[in-house]
Amino acid sequence: MERNILKIDLADDADVSNLSKIKTLLYHHLQHKPSPPLIGKLYLNQGLVYCKIKNYPLAHEAWEKAASYFKDFSDPFNLALTYYYQGLLFSEEEEVVKALEKWNQVLVLLSDDQEEKALLKCQTLYQIGKTLLEIGELERANEYLKKGARIAKQGKYIYEEALITQELARVWVKMGEWNRALQLYYKTIAKWKELKEERRIGMVLDDLGYLYCQLGDVKKAINAFKYSLRIQKKYQDEDLSQTLLQLGRLYLRIDPEKTKYYCQEIIKILLEELGYRFTEAQEKQLAHVFFLMGLYCREKSDRKNMLMFLKQSLSIYKKFHMEAQWYEVYKIYKKYAQSKIEERFNEAKELVNQLVHHEKLRLHKFIG
């Protein structure tokens, strides 16, 4: 009976009805047949459904209740599983410290080497390593990911091994060990091919494209991004416009018309998906597109449109305090402000003066 209750389908189209079933079952067991293990598991499933429908406060609340029941009933595995999900949700909410705390609690609960706990331990080590990489803790990230890789290999968890191998490659990239990273990316692709995970292959190819750029191999970078683009179009991935942007940058000096084409494709995607209301991430991406179009116009000696696109990019960069990016825009403005060939650009001069002021302030803060 219990096994059937807990195998509730969590498909997207059934979330609301699942929530209703769980609430009914919880009410029944709380009122008539108290069973702490079952109630804990129902709260755990309730949290998962709330998470899927993005009601995060209620997901946290459900998991806190689940954890309380598992503690009282001395069920370390399901308590660890609850902490694992809480860590994932904290990570989604960018609460990195809280996520790491939960995952470290998981490792404490799974400290022995029982085989049935190995997969959850492996997944937890992966999440910790990935998070540490994101916050720049490279040595510690490497340590946790290697531990996870050993468990994945021993348990023949090929999916987890592929995920961990890709993260280890990213660690090596950050450490400047590009050839070692390259080998791990090749290994990751082989594993995703074995699992027939084409979508994942596209993600690795994106990483490979960036790495080839670092290595100065433009041809291989373009091929990797193009292959990734074909896969992303097939699955309508969110990162599609980011790959188009990279191709646009690479083609700028080789074939500027392709840069223009890729920029237009990105704008088309953004407008089709979002209309004229952009999220912060999409708006930032649009700024990169405008900047790239400005560079394209410079290549075509179209100064008027160049300045128009740069100005559009600049307004977004300044809005989100993207200092490194608007510094690049200022540098181009400065060059044209000093030009004697065409009219002097008063606006450009003003922007350069702002840059000097900004740099003085930044330097003052750094020294002081």
Short mmCIF file of C-alpha atoms in Angstrom, two decimals:
data_model
loop_
_atom_site.label_atom_id
_atom_site.label_comp_id
_atom_site.label_asym_id
_atom_site.label_seq_id
_atom_site.Cartn_x
_atom_site.Cartn_y
_atom_site.Cartn_z
CA MET A 1 0.00 0.00 0.00
CA GLU A 2 2.68 2.50 1.08
CA ARG A 3 4.81 1.85 -2.03
CA ASN A 4 1.87 2.63 -4.35
CA ILE A 5 0.97 5.83 -2.49
CA LEU A 6 4.49 7.18 -2.74
CA LYS A 7 4.91 6.43 -6.42
CA ILE A 8 2.85 9.50 -7.31
CA ASP A 9 3.50 10.67 -10.86
CA LEU A 10 5.19 14.08 -10.79
CA ALA A 11 4.52 14.92 -14.45
CA ASP A 12 3.98 18.64 -15.08
CA ASP A 13 0.36 18.22 -16.14
CA ALA A 14 -0.49 16.34 -12.94
CA ASP A 15 1.07 18.61 -10.31
CA VAL A 16 -2.15 20.14 -9.00
CA SER A 17 -3.99 16.82 -8.72
CA ASN A 18 -0.94 15.24 -7.05
CA LEU A 19 -0.94 18.02 -4.47
CA SER A 20 -4.59 17.35 -3.76
CA LYS A 21 -3.91 13.60 -3.34
CA ILE A 22 -1.03 14.23 -0.98
CA LYS A 23 -3.04 16.68 1.14
CA THR A 24 -5.90 14.14 1.41
CA LEU A 25 -3.52 11.37 2.44
CA LEU A 26 -1.77 13.62 4.97
CA TYR A 27 -5.09 14.62 6.54
CA HIS A 28 -6.19 10.98 6.72
CA HIS A 29 -2.97 9.74 8.34
CA LEU A 30 -2.60 12.69 10.70
CA GLN A 31 -6.21 12.35 11.93
CA HIS A 32 -6.77 8.61 11.93
CA LYS A 33 -3.65 6.48 11.38
CA PRO A 34 -0.49 8.25 12.53
CA SER A 35 2.50 6.64 10.82
CA PRO A 36 5.62 8.84 11.17
CA PRO A 37 7.62 7.22 8.32
CA LEU A 38 4.72 7.49 5.88
CA ILE A 39 3.81 11.04 6.94
CA GLY A 40 7.45 12.07 6.52
CA LYS A 41 7.53 10.65 3.00
CA LEU A 42 4.25 12.37 2.12
CA TYR A 43 5.67 15.72 3.25
CA LEU A 44 8.80 14.97 1.21
CA ASN A 45 6.67 14.39 -1.90
CA GLN A 46 4.57 17.45 -1.13
CA GLY A 47 7.75 19.54 -1.09
CA LEU A 48 8.75 18.14 -4.48
CA VAL A 49 5.39 19.08 -6.01
CA TYR A 50 5.51 22.59 -4.52
CA CYS A 51 9.00 22.90 -5.95
CA LYS A 52 7.80 21.88 -9.42
CA ILE A 53 5.07 24.51 -9.37
CA LYS A 54 7.62 27.03 -8.02
CA ASN A 55 5.92 27.64 -4.70
CA TYR A 56 9.26 27.66 -2.90
CA PRO A 57 8.14 28.89 0.56
CA LEU A 58 5.67 26.00 0.88
CA ALA A 59 8.29 23.56 -0.44
CA HIS A 60 10.65 24.64 2.36
CA GLU A 61 7.84 24.32 4.89
CA ALA A 62 6.92 20.80 3.72
CA TRP A 63 10.55 19.64 3.83
CA GLU A 64 11.06 21.04 7.33
CA LYS A 65 8.09 18.95 8.46
CA ALA A 66 9.46 15.89 6.62
CA ALA A 67 12.85 16.33 8.28
CA SER A 68 11.19 16.56 11.70
CA TYR A 69 9.39 13.25 11.18
CA PHE A 70 12.51 11.50 9.85
CA LYS A 71 14.54 12.70 12.85
CA ASP A 72 11.91 11.44 15.31
CA PHE A 73 11.70 8.09 13.52
CA SER A 74 15.50 7.78 13.14
CA ASP A 75 15.42 7.43 9.36
CA PRO A 76 18.85 8.79 8.31
CA PHE A 77 18.52 7.98 4.61
CA ASN A 78 15.24 9.84 4.04
CA LEU A 79 16.48 12.66 6.28
CA ALA A 80 19.56 12.90 4.06
CA LEU A 81 17.34 12.85 0.97
CA THR A 82 15.27 15.73 2.42
CA TYR A 83 18.42 17.75 3.15
CA TYR A 84 19.63 17.05 -0.40
CA TYR A 85 16.44 18.52 -1.91
CA GLN A 86 16.59 21.48 0.47
CA GLY A 87 20.14 22.12 -0.73
CA LEU A 88 18.99 22.07 -4.36
CA LEU A 89 16.26 24.60 -3.61
CA PHE A 90 18.60 26.89 -1.67
CA SER A 91 20.99 26.68 -4.63
CA GLU A 92 18.16 27.65 -6.99
CA GLU A 93 17.45 30.63 -4.73
CA GLU A 94 21.19 31.52 -4.81
CA GLU A 95 21.51 30.86 -1.08
CA VAL A 96 24.92 29.23 -1.55
CA VAL A 97 25.94 29.02 2.13
CA LYS A 98 22.64 27.39 3.15
CA ALA A 99 22.86 24.95 0.21
CA LEU A 100 26.37 23.87 1.18
CA GLU A 101 25.31 23.48 4.84
CA LYS A 102 22.47 21.14 3.85
CA TRP A 103 24.67 19.07 1.54
CA ASN A 104 27.36 18.73 4.20
CA GLN A 105 24.67 17.45 6.57
CA VAL A 106 23.84 14.85 3.91
CA LEU A 107 27.46 13.66 3.87
CA VAL A 108 27.47 13.34 7.68
CA LEU A 109 24.33 11.18 7.56
CA LEU A 110 25.82 9.05 4.75
CA SER A 111 29.26 8.70 6.33
CA ASP A 112 29.32 4.89 6.08
CA ASP A 113 29.89 3.10 2.76
CA GLN A 114 26.60 1.26 2.42
CA GLU A 115 25.87 0.57 -1.21
CA GLU A 116 22.26 1.84 -1.16
CA LYS A 117 23.50 5.25 0.01
CA ALA A 118 26.32 5.52 -2.53
CA LEU A 119 24.30 7.14 -5.33
CA LEU A 120 22.92 9.93 -3.11
CA LYS A 121 26.41 10.50 -1.70
CA CYS A 122 27.81 10.72 -5.23
CA GLN A 123 25.13 13.21 -6.30
CA THR A 124 25.76 15.32 -3.18
CA LEU A 125 29.51 15.45 -3.79
CA TYR A 126 28.76 16.56 -7.36
CA GLN A 127 26.47 19.38 -6.17
CA ILE A 128 29.02 20.59 -3.61
CA GLY A 129 31.86 20.48 -6.15
CA LYS A 130 29.81 22.29 -8.78
CA THR A 131 28.81 25.01 -6.30
CA LEU A 132 32.37 25.48 -5.05
CA LEU A 133 33.50 25.88 -8.66
CA GLU A 134 30.87 28.59 -9.20
CA ILE A 135 32.16 30.60 -6.23
CA GLY A 136 35.79 30.16 -7.26
CA GLU A 137 36.89 27.60 -4.65
CA LEU A 138 38.79 25.60 -7.27
CA GLU A 139 40.95 23.37 -5.06
CA ARG A 140 38.02 22.33 -2.87
CA ALA A 141 35.81 21.84 -5.90
CA ASN A 142 38.41 19.56 -7.40
CA GLU A 143 38.61 17.57 -4.15
CA TYR A 144 34.84 16.97 -3.85
CA LEU A 145 34.38 16.19 -7.54
CA LYS A 146 37.19 13.62 -7.48
CA LYS A 147 35.55 11.89 -4.50
CA GLY A 148 32.27 11.83 -6.41
CA ALA A 149 34.00 10.48 -9.52
CA ARG A 150 35.47 7.57 -7.55
CA ILE A 151 32.04 6.60 -6.18
CA ALA A 152 30.45 6.96 -9.63
CA LYS A 153 33.08 4.70 -11.18
CA GLN A 154 32.77 2.06 -8.44
CA GLY A 155 28.97 2.06 -8.61
CA LYS A 156 28.90 2.27 -12.42
CA TYR A 157 26.75 5.41 -12.27
CA ILE A 158 27.57 6.47 -15.82
CA TYR A 159 25.22 9.47 -15.83
CA GLU A 160 26.73 10.92 -12.65
CA GLU A 161 30.24 10.11 -13.88
CA ALA A 162 29.60 12.11 -17.06
CA LEU A 163 28.28 15.10 -15.08
CA ILE A 164 31.25 15.04 -12.70
CA THR A 165 33.78 14.64 -15.53
CA GLN A 166 32.39 17.73 -17.25
CA GLU A 167 32.63 19.76 -14.01
CA LEU A 168 36.20 18.56 -13.47
CA ALA A 169 37.00 19.77 -17.00
CA ARG A 170 35.61 23.19 -16.05
CA VAL A 171 37.82 23.22 -12.96
CA TRP A 172 40.90 22.55 -15.10
CA VAL A 173 39.86 25.34 -17.49
CA LYS A 174 39.68 27.77 -14.57
CA MET A 175 43.08 26.58 -13.39
CA GLY A 176 44.57 27.19 -16.83
CA GLU A 177 45.19 23.47 -17.44
CA TRP A 178 43.60 23.61 -20.87
CA ASN A 179 44.99 20.38 -22.36
CA ARG A 180 43.84 18.37 -19.34
CA ALA A 181 40.42 19.98 -19.63
CA LEU A 182 40.30 19.10 -23.32
CA GLN A 183 40.84 15.40 -22.60
CA LEU A 184 38.09 15.40 -19.98
CA TYR A 185 35.65 17.07 -22.37
CA TYR A 186 36.34 14.37 -24.97
CA LYS A 187 35.76 11.74 -22.28
CA THR A 188 32.48 13.41 -21.28
CA ILE A 189 31.20 13.44 -24.86
CA ALA A 190 31.98 9.70 -25.17
CA LYS A 191 29.93 9.00 -22.02
CA TRP A 192 26.94 11.08 -23.18
CA LYS A 193 27.08 9.27 -26.53
CA GLU A 194 27.01 5.96 -24.68
CA LEU A 195 23.90 7.15 -22.81
CA LYS A 196 22.38 8.62 -26.01
CA GLU A 197 22.08 12.03 -24.27
CA GLU A 198 22.31 14.26 -27.34
CA ARG A 199 21.18 17.37 -25.48
CA ARG A 200 24.03 16.97 -22.98
CA ILE A 201 26.50 16.60 -25.86
CA GLY A 202 25.39 20.05 -27.06
CA MET A 203 26.24 21.53 -23.65
CA VAL A 204 29.72 20.00 -23.68
CA LEU A 205 30.33 21.27 -27.21
CA ASP A 206 29.49 24.76 -25.99
CA ASP A 207 32.17 24.40 -23.31
CA LEU A 208 34.58 23.05 -25.92
CA GLY A 209 33.92 26.06 -28.14
CA TYR A 210 34.98 28.41 -25.34
CA LEU A 211 38.08 26.32 -24.65
CA TYR A 212 39.12 26.31 -28.32
CA CYS A 213 38.79 30.12 -28.21
CA GLN A 214 41.23 30.16 -25.29
CA LEU A 215 43.59 27.94 -27.25
CA GLY A 216 43.35 30.28 -30.25
CA ASP A 217 41.87 27.63 -32.54
CA VAL A 218 39.09 29.69 -34.15
CA LYS A 219 38.18 27.04 -36.74
CA LYS A 220 37.59 24.33 -34.12
CA ALA A 221 35.73 26.80 -31.91
CA ILE A 222 33.34 27.69 -34.76
CA ASN A 223 32.78 23.99 -35.57
CA ALA A 224 32.05 23.18 -31.92
CA PHE A 225 29.58 26.07 -31.55
CA LYS A 226 27.88 25.18 -34.86
CA TYR A 227 27.45 21.54 -33.84
CA SER A 228 26.11 22.68 -30.47
CA LEU A 229 23.76 25.10 -32.24
CA ARG A 230 22.22 22.30 -34.32
CA ILE A 231 21.49 20.29 -31.18
CA GLN A 232 20.15 23.30 -29.27
CA LYS A 233 17.79 24.22 -32.11
CA LYS A 234 16.47 20.66 -32.09
CA TYR A 235 15.64 20.86 -28.37
CA GLN A 236 14.86 24.60 -28.27
CA ASP A 237 17.38 25.16 -25.47
CA GLU A 238 17.55 28.40 -23.50
CA ASP A 239 21.28 28.82 -24.23
CA LEU A 240 20.66 29.00 -27.98
CA SER A 241 21.07 32.78 -28.22
CA GLN A 242 24.29 32.65 -26.16
CA THR A 243 25.82 30.25 -28.71
CA LEU A 244 24.68 32.49 -31.56
CA LEU A 245 26.40 35.40 -29.81
CA GLN A 246 29.68 33.46 -29.59
CA LEU A 247 29.52 32.60 -33.29
CA GLY A 248 28.85 36.26 -34.07
CA ARG A 249 31.96 37.29 -32.16
CA LEU A 250 34.15 34.69 -33.87
CA TYR A 251 32.99 35.69 -37.35
CA LEU A 252 33.50 39.42 -36.77
CA ARG A 253 36.92 39.53 -38.45
CA ILE A 254 36.45 36.52 -40.73
CA ASP A 255 33.04 37.24 -42.24
CA PRO A 256 31.23 40.28 -40.72
CA GLU A 257 28.00 39.53 -42.60
CA LYS A 258 27.64 36.32 -40.61
CA THR A 259 28.10 38.36 -37.43
CA LYS A 260 25.16 40.52 -38.51
CA TYR A 261 23.11 37.39 -39.32
CA TYR A 262 23.71 35.80 -35.91
CA CYS A 263 22.87 39.05 -34.11
CA GLN A 264 19.59 39.31 -36.02
CA GLU A 265 18.80 35.69 -35.13
CA ILE A 266 19.29 36.43 -31.42
CA ILE A 267 17.01 39.47 -31.53
CA LYS A 268 14.40 37.44 -33.41
CA ILE A 269 14.50 34.71 -30.73
CA LEU A 270 14.24 37.20 -27.88
CA LEU A 271 11.27 38.98 -29.45
CA GLU A 272 9.47 35.74 -30.33
CA GLU A 273 9.88 34.32 -26.83
CA LEU A 274 9.47 37.40 -24.71
CA GLY A 275 7.77 40.10 -26.74
CA TYR A 276 9.15 43.44 -25.62
CA ARG A 277 9.45 42.55 -21.93
CA PHE A 278 12.89 41.26 -21.12
CA THR A 279 14.17 39.56 -18.00
CA GLU A 280 17.42 40.93 -16.59
CA ALA A 281 19.41 38.09 -18.19
CA GLN A 282 17.83 38.66 -21.61
CA GLU A 283 18.32 42.41 -21.38
CA LYS A 284 22.02 41.91 -20.62
CA GLN A 285 22.26 39.58 -23.59
CA LEU A 286 20.63 42.21 -25.75
CA ALA A 287 23.32 44.66 -24.64
CA HIS A 288 25.99 42.22 -25.88
CA VAL A 289 24.17 41.99 -29.21
CA PHE A 290 24.05 45.78 -29.57
CA PHE A 291 27.76 45.99 -28.72
CA LEU A 292 28.57 43.34 -31.31
CA MET A 293 26.45 45.12 -33.91
CA GLY A 294 28.39 48.28 -33.09
CA LEU A 295 31.63 46.42 -33.82
CA TYR A 296 30.11 45.09 -37.05
CA CYS A 297 29.23 48.64 -38.14
CA ARG A 298 32.79 49.72 -37.32
CA GLU A 299 34.10 46.96 -39.61
CA LYS A 300 31.77 48.30 -42.33
CA SER A 301 32.93 51.92 -41.69
CA ASP A 302 29.36 52.85 -40.71
CA ARG A 303 30.18 55.25 -37.87
CA LYS A 304 26.67 56.61 -37.43
CA ASN A 305 25.07 53.22 -36.76
CA MET A 306 28.14 52.11 -34.85
CA LEU A 307 27.62 54.89 -32.31
CA MET A 308 23.87 54.26 -32.19
CA PHE A 309 24.36 50.56 -31.29
CA LEU A 310 27.16 51.33 -28.81
CA LYS A 311 24.95 53.89 -27.10
CA GLN A 312 22.15 51.31 -26.79
CA SER A 313 24.53 48.75 -25.31
CA LEU A 314 26.01 51.35 -22.97
CA SER A 315 22.64 52.28 -21.47
CA ILE A 316 22.02 48.64 -20.50
CA TYR A 317 25.56 48.06 -19.23
CA LYS A 318 25.25 51.12 -17.00
CA LYS A 319 21.80 50.09 -15.82
CA PHE A 320 23.14 46.78 -14.48
CA HIS A 321 26.54 48.15 -13.36
CA MET A 322 28.44 45.98 -15.84
CA GLU A 323 31.62 48.01 -15.46
CA ALA A 324 33.98 45.84 -17.50
CA GLN A 325 31.60 46.01 -20.47
CA TRP A 326 30.98 49.72 -20.43
CA TYR A 327 34.71 50.29 -20.14
CA GLU A 328 35.05 48.57 -23.53
CA VAL A 329 32.38 50.84 -25.01
CA TYR A 330 34.12 53.93 -23.60
CA LYS A 331 37.41 52.91 -25.19
CA ILE A 332 35.79 52.90 -28.63
CA TYR A 333 34.06 56.21 -28.00
CA LYS A 334 37.36 57.70 -26.89
CA LYS A 335 39.04 56.69 -30.13
CA TYR A 336 36.38 58.40 -32.22
CA ALA A 337 36.21 61.43 -29.95
CA GLN A 338 39.87 62.07 -30.74
CA SER A 339 39.38 61.59 -34.47
CA LYS A 340 40.08 64.65 -36.68
CA ILE A 341 38.52 63.07 -39.75
CA GLU A 342 34.90 63.62 -38.74
CA GLU A 343 33.05 65.95 -36.42
CA ARG A 344 34.04 65.84 -32.77
CA PHE A 345 31.63 63.79 -30.72
CA ASN A 346 30.78 65.88 -27.64
CA GLU A 347 28.78 63.04 -26.16
CA ALA A 348 31.78 60.73 -26.57
CA LYS A 349 34.00 63.22 -24.75
CA GLU A 350 31.53 63.43 -21.92
CA LEU A 351 31.50 59.62 -21.66
CA VAL A 352 35.31 59.50 -21.58
CA ASN A 353 35.32 62.08 -18.79
CA GLN A 354 32.84 59.94 -16.89
CA LEU A 355 35.14 56.95 -17.37
CA VAL A 356 38.13 58.85 -15.96
CA HIS A 357 36.02 59.92 -12.97
CA HIS A 358 34.77 56.37 -12.49
CA GLU A 359 38.31 54.95 -12.67
CA LYS A 360 39.55 57.51 -10.11
CA LEU A 361 36.73 56.57 -7.74
CA ARG A 362 37.42 52.86 -8.18
CA LEU A 363 41.15 53.39 -7.59
CA HIS A 364 40.42 55.50 -4.52
CA LYS A 365 38.20 52.76 -3.08
CA PHE A 366 40.86 50.15 -3.86
CA ILE A 367 43.66 52.14 -2.17
CA GLY A 368 41.57 53.45 0.68
#
